[in-house]
């Protein structure tokens, strides 16, 4: 009897202890949640609540749909998404003949008969019509506009305002005297932009990637992406430090640790219905000029003294302009680096880190080809992929290039060379002799904006940490640029995608002690055809702007 009672007492004590442990653990969890009440689950910016059942019914597995972000980050993300909303057609089914036709549309220079002077603002009114010649009653068309003087090799970009009724205003600051011609181009009709919006959100895997897995004599290749259709087991390669997601389908016979490289796989086909494809026709509604209903050229008279503050001040509608093929920046520190010695003197004693895509790899190629003292150090890296290194021992200069982490559409990159920019920045000591330049945009054009926002958020945080420990570090962000477009390229790399990414970048890096180099206007304002990789004369002007910031004196 005593033994049974003693056993009962022991059991009671154990049960009581377990109950106390559970209560303490629950209290700790509550306290932990209280300390993290600023954390929410973001579901592509559509609200604070997260429904697991909703995620399970989606045909894609997309980690970004359930990322954990702070309330401040969520608020910023909501602001960015709302500011980028593109108001277009009133409904999704618009017949092709009712869509915007550049050939039926026109523009007029409103103050062409006035006495225009350098420093004045000129207004152009654009009226859009459909293929039947009827006026458009809604907005959303994507236009690009510039003024140019071919004989002077001069050009500048205009500011487009959508009145949401088929009319658009374009404003230009007149920056040089002489004969100036207006050019307005329909990049995409609003009906085409509506299709691009749909593709960006619903087809995030329309560019797919692949990785090779190998162990001994066994090798397998599987598909990889930020988002993957849920049909097979996945290998999770989410970066431990930044949380950047990346997934591959698991090989049948090999382990996830056997991945050895990364490469672009290809582009999905048959993305559009026949009706949708009509909105993407070269020479019809992709980068088609809109003609003037009257004169398209004005005579600009020399600058009047009273307008000096307008020309040289902050009221300019563009970041700069070309004159004699030279970019005249609105920034006072702009210099010319016309010979290799100028560049060598500027970079002497400095380490230059170039991170990003192929558009900033052009900077490495320009510097190493123009400055003979910079000797490329052979690292055995694949051509056009990197990493690359150049050294000038006599002047103690080092220039490095490394591509950003996935998604990146380069040819084969070894897995151990896939580095995220934020992590690389955290490994830089910094200081007045350290220069960092970043360009990251083109390879994100096929993904929802929240994927790009997360990447920039990580890079921005790393930049702030770098500037906090080394405030004298020089940091430059190169913007996106316009490019040649056709029916297929438009679905993956349209200027409209790039414009939205560029707007996000400028907003997220505004106010930092860095330079945002405006490659967008420098490519749009130039007389050369648009290209993903701008011609050397444009790259040269980018380098001049970049080095002017590095060496302002």
Tab-separated table of C-alpha atoms in Angstrom, residues 152-541:
chain	number	residue	atom	x	y	z
A	152	UNK	CA	25.001	68.500	-83.123
A	153	UNK	CA	24.823	64.903	-81.812
A	154	UNK	CA	22.629	66.339	-79.067
A	155	UNK	CA	19.699	64.741	-77.274
A	156	UNK	CA	17.641	64.833	-74.073
A	157	UNK	CA	14.738	62.884	-72.606
A	158	UNK	CA	11.237	64.239	-71.973
A	159	UNK	CA	8.891	63.649	-69.058
A	160	UNK	CA	5.664	61.878	-70.057
A	161	UNK	CA	2.391	62.515	-68.168
A	162	UNK	CA	-0.550	60.153	-68.755
A	163	UNK	CA	-3.915	61.943	-68.459
A	164	UNK	CA	-5.764	58.598	-68.497
A	165	UNK	CA	-8.093	59.711	-71.292
A	166	UNK	CA	-6.079	58.955	-74.425
A	167	UNK	CA	-4.049	62.162	-74.152
A	168	UNK	CA	-0.453	62.437	-72.953
A	169	UNK	CA	1.649	65.494	-72.220
A	170	UNK	CA	5.410	65.448	-72.712
A	171	UNK	CA	7.602	68.164	-71.191
A	172	UNK	CA	11.119	68.977	-72.345
A	173	UNK	CA	13.686	71.384	-70.941
A	174	UNK	CA	15.398	73.004	-73.932
A	175	UNK	CA	19.115	72.722	-73.257
A	176	UNK	CA	20.933	73.841	-76.415
A	177	UNK	CA	20.294	76.385	-79.171
A	178	UNK	CA	19.479	75.606	-82.783
A	179	UNK	CA	17.070	73.332	-84.616
A	180	UNK	CA	15.559	70.786	-82.191
A	181	UNK	CA	13.362	67.865	-83.289
A	182	UNK	CA	10.797	66.044	-81.150
A	183	UNK	CA	10.576	62.240	-81.228
A	184	UNK	CA	7.742	60.289	-79.581
A	185	UNK	CA	7.660	56.480	-79.702
A	186	UNK	CA	4.955	54.013	-78.722
A	187	UNK	CA	6.895	51.278	-76.924
A	188	UNK	CA	3.812	49.210	-76.041
A	189	UNK	CA	0.066	49.892	-76.283
A	190	UNK	CA	-1.803	49.769	-72.994
A	191	UNK	CA	-3.301	46.461	-74.094
A	192	UNK	CA	0.209	45.028	-74.478
A	193	UNK	CA	1.281	46.348	-71.081
A	194	UNK	CA	-1.734	44.568	-69.592
A	195	UNK	CA	-0.410	41.289	-71.025
A	196	UNK	CA	3.074	41.985	-69.641
A	197	UNK	CA	1.589	42.548	-66.184
A	198	UNK	CA	-0.171	39.211	-66.413
A	199	UNK	CA	3.010	37.413	-67.488
A	200	UNK	CA	5.068	38.930	-64.686
A	201	UNK	CA	2.723	37.719	-61.967
A	202	UNK	CA	1.432	34.436	-63.414
A	203	UNK	CA	4.437	33.130	-65.377
A	204	UNK	CA	7.448	33.694	-63.092
A	205	UNK	CA	9.189	30.648	-64.571
A	206	UNK	CA	9.037	31.739	-68.226
A	207	UNK	CA	12.843	31.915	-68.115
A	208	UNK	CA	14.084	28.659	-66.627
A	209	UNK	CA	17.482	27.611	-65.348
A	210	UNK	CA	19.279	24.332	-64.841
A	211	UNK	CA	22.012	22.807	-62.719
A	212	UNK	CA	24.280	19.845	-63.278
A	213	UNK	CA	24.678	17.344	-60.444
A	214	UNK	CA	27.596	14.926	-60.507
A	215	UNK	CA	29.100	12.249	-58.319
A	216	UNK	CA	31.716	9.959	-59.795
A	217	UNK	CA	30.439	8.689	-63.129
A	218	UNK	CA	26.818	9.620	-62.382
A	219	UNK	CA	25.535	12.984	-63.568
A	220	UNK	CA	22.025	14.467	-63.798
A	221	UNK	CA	20.614	17.850	-64.828
A	222	UNK	CA	17.482	19.341	-63.299
A	223	UNK	CA	15.458	22.552	-63.659
A	224	UNK	CA	15.975	25.397	-61.150
A	225	UNK	CA	14.248	28.693	-60.390
A	226	UNK	CA	12.894	31.058	-57.762
A	227	UNK	CA	9.480	29.553	-58.464
A	228	UNK	CA	8.948	25.960	-59.563
A	229	UNK	CA	5.785	24.026	-60.416
A	230	UNK	CA	5.069	21.716	-57.505
A	231	UNK	CA	5.468	18.232	-58.923
A	232	UNK	CA	8.773	16.789	-57.651
A	233	UNK	CA	10.949	16.916	-54.505
A	234	UNK	CA	13.020	20.106	-54.329
A	235	UNK	CA	16.553	20.988	-53.319
A	236	UNK	CA	16.481	24.175	-51.268
A	237	UNK	CA	19.484	26.437	-51.924
A	238	UNK	CA	18.142	29.443	-50.053
A	239	UNK	CA	21.084	31.581	-48.933
A	240	UNK	CA	21.577	31.273	-45.180
A	241	UNK	CA	22.722	34.875	-44.671
A	242	UNK	CA	20.381	36.861	-46.932
A	243	UNK	CA	17.435	34.490	-47.146
A	244	UNK	CA	17.486	34.762	-50.948
A	245	UNK	CA	15.515	31.781	-52.273
A	246	UNK	CA	16.643	29.365	-54.966
A	247	UNK	CA	15.369	25.876	-55.730
A	248	UNK	CA	16.186	22.985	-58.023
A	249	UNK	CA	14.317	19.773	-58.623
A	250	UNK	CA	16.088	16.999	-56.741
A	251	UNK	CA	17.967	14.543	-58.967
A	252	UNK	CA	16.626	11.015	-58.964
A	253	UNK	CA	19.897	9.304	-58.062
A	254	UNK	CA	22.048	12.035	-56.522
A	255	UNK	CA	21.957	14.199	-53.432
A	256	UNK	CA	21.319	17.958	-53.360
A	257	UNK	CA	24.944	18.469	-52.255
A	258	UNK	CA	26.166	17.159	-55.615
A	259	UNK	CA	25.244	20.332	-57.545
A	260	UNK	CA	28.286	21.665	-59.392
A	261	UNK	CA	27.039	24.484	-61.626
A	262	UNK	CA	24.278	26.857	-62.693
A	263	UNK	CA	23.204	27.874	-66.204
A	264	UNK	CA	20.383	29.434	-68.166
A	265	UNK	CA	18.048	26.737	-69.399
A	266	UNK	CA	15.902	28.592	-71.894
A	267	UNK	CA	12.663	30.480	-72.487
A	268	UNK	CA	9.161	29.088	-72.379
A	269	UNK	CA	7.283	29.202	-75.664
A	270	UNK	CA	3.621	29.736	-76.538
A	271	UNK	CA	3.061	32.174	-73.707
A	272	UNK	CA	0.376	34.162	-75.527
A	273	UNK	CA	-2.944	33.470	-77.131
A	274	UNK	CA	-3.327	34.485	-80.762
A	275	UNK	CA	-5.290	37.574	-79.722
A	276	UNK	CA	-2.581	38.598	-77.215
A	277	UNK	CA	0.203	38.103	-79.764
A	278	UNK	CA	-1.374	40.791	-81.973
A	279	UNK	CA	-0.330	43.386	-79.382
A	280	UNK	CA	3.358	42.497	-79.954
A	281	UNK	CA	4.184	43.095	-83.603
A	282	UNK	CA	7.381	44.715	-84.821
A	283	UNK	CA	6.659	47.761	-86.957
A	284	UNK	CA	3.058	47.834	-85.744
A	285	UNK	CA	2.965	48.377	-81.982
A	286	UNK	CA	6.480	47.758	-80.574
A	287	UNK	CA	8.691	50.874	-80.469
A	288	UNK	CA	6.863	52.523	-83.366
A	289	UNK	CA	7.296	56.293	-83.961
A	290	UNK	CA	4.277	58.570	-83.566
A	291	UNK	CA	4.278	61.339	-86.138
A	292	UNK	CA	3.479	65.019	-85.606
A	293	UNK	CA	0.261	66.523	-86.955
A	294	UNK	CA	2.216	69.724	-87.625
A	295	UNK	CA	5.872	70.711	-87.358
A	296	UNK	CA	8.042	68.369	-85.287
A	297	UNK	CA	10.961	70.808	-85.100
A	298	UNK	CA	11.451	74.125	-83.298
A	299	UNK	CA	14.182	76.739	-83.347
A	300	UNK	CA	15.676	77.342	-79.922
A	301	UNK	CA	17.345	80.700	-79.346
A	302	UNK	CA	20.389	81.215	-77.093
A	303	UNK	CA	20.041	81.206	-73.376
A	304	UNK	CA	18.662	84.305	-71.621
A	305	UNK	CA	20.417	85.313	-68.395
A	306	UNK	CA	17.260	85.332	-66.286
A	307	UNK	CA	16.833	81.632	-66.975
A	308	UNK	CA	20.283	80.684	-65.683
A	309	UNK	CA	18.904	79.307	-62.437
A	310	UNK	CA	16.466	77.117	-64.358
A	311	UNK	CA	19.119	75.640	-66.643
A	312	UNK	CA	21.738	75.002	-63.982
A	313	UNK	CA	19.445	74.370	-61.039
A	314	UNK	CA	17.231	71.520	-59.870
A	315	UNK	CA	14.235	72.363	-62.063
A	316	UNK	CA	15.541	70.345	-65.006
A	317	UNK	CA	13.200	67.657	-66.324
A	318	UNK	CA	16.130	65.399	-67.239
A	319	UNK	CA	19.357	64.317	-65.550
A	320	UNK	CA	21.466	65.630	-68.388
A	321	UNK	CA	21.791	65.783	-72.156
A	322	UNK	CA	24.145	64.965	-74.993
A	323	UNK	CA	26.018	67.617	-76.937
A	324	UNK	CA	28.626	66.576	-79.502
A	325	UNK	CA	28.212	63.007	-78.203
A	326	UNK	CA	29.282	64.093	-74.725
A	327	UNK	CA	26.927	63.667	-71.796
A	328	UNK	CA	26.490	67.003	-70.038
A	329	UNK	CA	25.373	66.071	-66.558
A	330	UNK	CA	23.185	68.189	-64.340
A	331	UNK	CA	25.716	67.446	-61.597
A	332	UNK	CA	28.429	70.028	-61.103
A	333	UNK	CA	31.285	67.537	-60.661
A	334	UNK	CA	31.103	66.015	-64.183
A	335	UNK	CA	34.545	65.657	-65.782
A	336	UNK	CA	35.968	64.159	-68.965
A	337	UNK	CA	38.463	61.282	-68.853
A	338	UNK	CA	39.604	61.318	-72.448
A	339	UNK	CA	42.965	59.591	-72.098
A	340	UNK	CA	44.229	56.593	-70.105
A	341	UNK	CA	46.463	58.752	-67.910
A	342	UNK	CA	43.441	60.613	-66.540
A	343	UNK	CA	41.843	57.339	-65.476
A	344	UNK	CA	45.083	55.999	-64.006
A	345	UNK	CA	45.578	59.167	-61.946
A	346	UNK	CA	42.023	58.917	-60.656
A	347	UNK	CA	42.201	55.245	-59.685
A	348	UNK	CA	45.748	55.234	-58.327
A	349	UNK	CA	45.888	53.376	-55.016
A	350	UNK	CA	42.272	52.209	-55.292
A	351	UNK	CA	40.449	48.899	-55.368
A	352	UNK	CA	37.375	48.921	-57.601
A	353	UNK	CA	34.685	46.280	-57.056
A	354	UNK	CA	32.187	45.827	-59.917
A	355	UNK	CA	29.180	43.670	-59.020
A	356	UNK	CA	26.207	42.701	-61.112
A	357	UNK	CA	25.156	41.829	-64.622
A	358	UNK	CA	26.750	42.149	-68.050
A	359	UNK	CA	25.962	45.861	-68.338
A	360	UNK	CA	28.486	46.633	-65.605
A	361	UNK	CA	30.844	43.985	-66.945
A	362	UNK	CA	31.071	46.415	-69.882
A	363	UNK	CA	32.772	48.844	-67.500
A	364	UNK	CA	35.455	46.254	-66.708
A	365	UNK	CA	35.928	45.582	-70.419
A	366	UNK	CA	36.128	49.299	-71.221
A	367	UNK	CA	38.661	50.055	-68.478
A	368	UNK	CA	40.921	47.121	-69.304
A	369	UNK	CA	40.878	47.862	-73.045
A	370	UNK	CA	41.326	51.637	-72.734
A	371	UNK	CA	43.876	51.768	-69.900
A	372	UNK	CA	46.909	49.829	-71.108
A	373	UNK	CA	48.450	49.687	-67.637
A	374	UNK	CA	45.557	47.545	-66.347
A	375	UNK	CA	46.645	43.977	-66.979
A	376	UNK	CA	43.970	41.292	-66.862
A	377	UNK	CA	44.945	38.503	-64.484
A	378	UNK	CA	43.935	35.131	-65.894
A	379	UNK	CA	41.673	33.337	-63.412
A	380	UNK	CA	40.488	30.658	-65.821
A	381	UNK	CA	36.968	32.100	-65.677
A	382	UNK	CA	34.506	31.433	-68.498
A	383	UNK	CA	34.299	34.218	-71.074
A	384	UNK	CA	31.547	36.752	-70.317
A	385	UNK	CA	30.906	35.142	-66.913
A	386	UNK	CA	33.827	35.902	-64.616
A	387	UNK	CA	34.979	36.537	-62.010
A	388	UNK	CA	37.585	38.830	-63.586
A	389	UNK	CA	40.564	40.665	-62.133
A	390	UNK	CA	42.823	43.394	-63.528
A	391	UNK	CA	45.871	44.931	-61.829
A	392	UNK	CA	48.170	47.894	-62.435
A	393	UNK	CA	51.141	47.187	-60.164
A	394	UNK	CA	52.923	50.438	-60.973
A	395	UNK	CA	50.001	52.538	-59.771
A	396	UNK	CA	48.585	50.136	-57.176
A	397	UNK	CA	45.214	49.732	-58.910
A	398	UNK	CA	42.985	46.678	-58.704
A	399	UNK	CA	39.700	46.259	-60.610
A	400	UNK	CA	37.459	43.263	-59.938
A	401	UNK	CA	34.239	42.037	-61.551
A	402	UNK	CA	31.856	39.420	-60.177
A	403	UNK	CA	28.368	38.540	-61.390
A	404	UNK	CA	25.455	38.652	-58.983
A	405	UNK	CA	23.796	35.536	-57.610
A	406	UNK	CA	20.820	33.768	-59.186
A	407	UNK	CA	18.641	34.438	-61.039
A	408	UNK	CA	21.277	35.134	-63.679
A	409	UNK	CA	21.015	34.082	-67.328
A	410	UNK	CA	24.707	33.605	-67.991
A	411	UNK	CA	26.189	30.479	-69.445
A	412	UNK	CA	27.581	27.946	-67.019
A	413	UNK	CA	28.674	29.339	-63.634
A	414	UNK	CA	30.263	27.065	-61.035
A	415	UNK	CA	28.118	26.717	-57.931
A	416	UNK	CA	30.860	27.972	-55.633
A	417	UNK	CA	31.125	31.146	-57.755
A	418	UNK	CA	27.470	32.053	-57.219
A	419	UNK	CA	27.746	34.920	-54.748
A	420	UNK	CA	25.115	37.349	-53.514
A	421	UNK	CA	26.134	41.008	-53.654
A	422	UNK	CA	25.046	41.653	-50.064
A	423	UNK	CA	27.361	38.927	-48.783
A	424	UNK	CA	30.250	40.230	-50.891
A	425	UNK	CA	29.725	43.759	-49.529
A	426	UNK	CA	29.876	42.425	-45.983
A	427	UNK	CA	33.347	41.085	-46.774
A	428	UNK	CA	34.707	44.493	-47.859
A	429	UNK	CA	36.531	46.580	-45.272
A	430	UNK	CA	35.932	49.822	-47.184
A	431	UNK	CA	37.561	53.226	-46.910
A	432	UNK	CA	38.452	56.192	-49.149
A	433	UNK	CA	40.431	53.962	-51.533
A	434	UNK	CA	37.603	51.468	-51.973
A	435	UNK	CA	35.132	51.924	-54.834
A	436	UNK	CA	32.006	49.806	-55.294
A	437	UNK	CA	29.775	49.864	-58.378
A	438	UNK	CA	26.622	47.747	-58.701
A	439	UNK	CA	24.223	47.013	-61.555
A	440	UNK	CA	21.424	44.524	-60.971
A	441	UNK	CA	18.184	44.693	-62.969
A	442	UNK	CA	17.936	42.847	-66.305
A	443	UNK	CA	17.818	39.303	-64.921
A	444	UNK	CA	14.892	40.169	-62.633
A	445	UNK	CA	12.551	41.310	-65.404
A	446	UNK	CA	10.576	38.068	-65.520
A	447	UNK	CA	9.819	37.893	-61.795
A	448	UNK	CA	7.215	39.612	-59.608
A	449	UNK	CA	8.449	42.894	-58.164
A	450	UNK	CA	8.659	41.542	-54.620
A	451	UNK	CA	11.557	39.281	-55.686
A	452	UNK	CA	13.530	42.321	-56.819
A	453	UNK	CA	12.511	44.356	-53.778
A	454	UNK	CA	13.879	41.673	-51.459
A	455	UNK	CA	17.183	41.551	-53.364
A	456	UNK	CA	17.599	45.332	-53.179
A	457	UNK	CA	16.601	45.356	-49.527
A	458	UNK	CA	19.467	42.978	-48.735
A	459	UNK	CA	21.921	44.991	-50.833
A	460	UNK	CA	20.811	48.253	-49.260
A	461	UNK	CA	21.254	46.862	-45.754
A	462	UNK	CA	24.767	45.689	-46.660
A	463	UNK	CA	25.592	49.117	-48.130
A	464	UNK	CA	24.447	50.805	-44.931
A	465	UNK	CA	26.624	48.454	-42.885
A	466	UNK	CA	29.582	49.203	-45.160
A	467	UNK	CA	29.058	52.961	-44.929
A	468	UNK	CA	28.609	52.691	-41.172
A	469	UNK	CA	32.025	51.074	-40.686
A	470	UNK	CA	33.713	52.993	-43.521
A	471	UNK	CA	31.833	56.209	-44.386
A	472	UNK	CA	34.433	57.254	-46.994
A	473	UNK	CA	33.722	54.254	-49.237
A	474	UNK	CA	32.606	55.340	-52.711
A	475	UNK	CA	29.451	53.543	-53.879
A	476	UNK	CA	27.731	53.839	-57.272
A	477	UNK	CA	24.529	52.172	-58.462
A	478	UNK	CA	24.161	51.943	-62.233
A	479	UNK	CA	20.551	52.175	-63.398
A	480	UNK	CA	18.864	50.090	-66.077
A	481	UNK	CA	18.972	51.073	-69.736
A	482	UNK	CA	16.619	50.801	-72.709
A	483	UNK	CA	17.173	48.122	-75.329
A	484	UNK	CA	16.092	46.838	-78.712
A	485	UNK	CA	12.724	45.083	-78.576
A	486	UNK	CA	10.952	42.546	-80.738
A	487	UNK	CA	7.899	40.326	-80.180
A	488	UNK	CA	9.803	37.670	-78.210
A	489	UNK	CA	12.230	39.887	-76.309
A	490	UNK	CA	9.300	42.025	-75.150
A	491	UNK	CA	7.873	39.103	-73.186
A	492	UNK	CA	11.074	38.679	-71.177
A	493	UNK	CA	13.064	41.921	-71.212
A	494	UNK	CA	10.688	44.685	-72.200
A	495	UNK	CA	11.674	48.269	-71.395
A	496	UNK	CA	8.432	48.370	-69.419
A	497	UNK	CA	9.748	45.667	-67.073
A	498	UNK	CA	13.074	47.511	-66.829
A	499	UNK	CA	11.356	50.841	-66.136
A	500	UNK	CA	9.454	49.376	-63.201
A	501	UNK	CA	12.597	47.776	-61.760
A	502	UNK	CA	14.504	51.022	-62.246
A	503	UNK	CA	11.801	52.994	-60.431
A	504	UNK	CA	11.995	50.572	-57.492
A	505	UNK	CA	15.789	50.896	-57.350
A	506	UNK	CA	15.758	54.698	-57.371
A	507	UNK	CA	13.177	54.818	-54.617
A	508	UNK	CA	14.903	52.285	-52.371
A	509	UNK	CA	18.352	53.909	-52.662
A	510	UNK	CA	17.153	57.519	-52.463
A	511	UNK	CA	18.765	59.521	-49.672
A	512	UNK	CA	21.872	57.342	-49.346
A	513	UNK	CA	25.319	58.845	-49.686
A	514	UNK	CA	25.860	57.165	-53.046
A	515	UNK	CA	25.608	58.013	-56.754
A	516	UNK	CA	22.774	56.633	-58.861
A	517	UNK	CA	24.218	56.770	-62.355
A	518	UNK	CA	21.440	57.399	-64.875
A	519	UNK	CA	22.224	54.889	-67.616
A	520	UNK	CA	18.514	55.016	-68.532
A	521	UNK	CA	18.555	58.563	-69.857
A	522	UNK	CA	22.077	58.161	-71.223
A	523	UNK	CA	20.861	55.313	-73.450
A	524	UNK	CA	17.450	56.801	-74.308
A	525	UNK	CA	18.743	60.272	-75.221
A	526	UNK	CA	21.512	59.048	-77.532
A	527	UNK	CA	21.074	58.887	-81.306
A	528	UNK	CA	22.331	55.296	-81.579
A	529	UNK	CA	19.807	52.426	-81.722
A	530	UNK	CA	18.743	51.013	-78.378
A	531	UNK	CA	20.718	47.971	-77.209
A	532	UNK	CA	20.903	45.847	-74.082
A	533	UNK	CA	24.659	46.453	-74.167
A	534	UNK	CA	25.123	50.124	-75.151
A	535	UNK	CA	27.809	51.023	-77.682
A	536	UNK	CA	31.290	52.151	-76.499
A	537	UNK	CA	30.521	55.876	-76.874
A	538	UNK	CA	27.689	55.524	-74.350
A	539	UNK	CA	29.780	53.353	-72.022
A	540	UNK	CA	32.534	55.969	-72.213
A	541	UNK	CA	30.107	58.631	-70.977
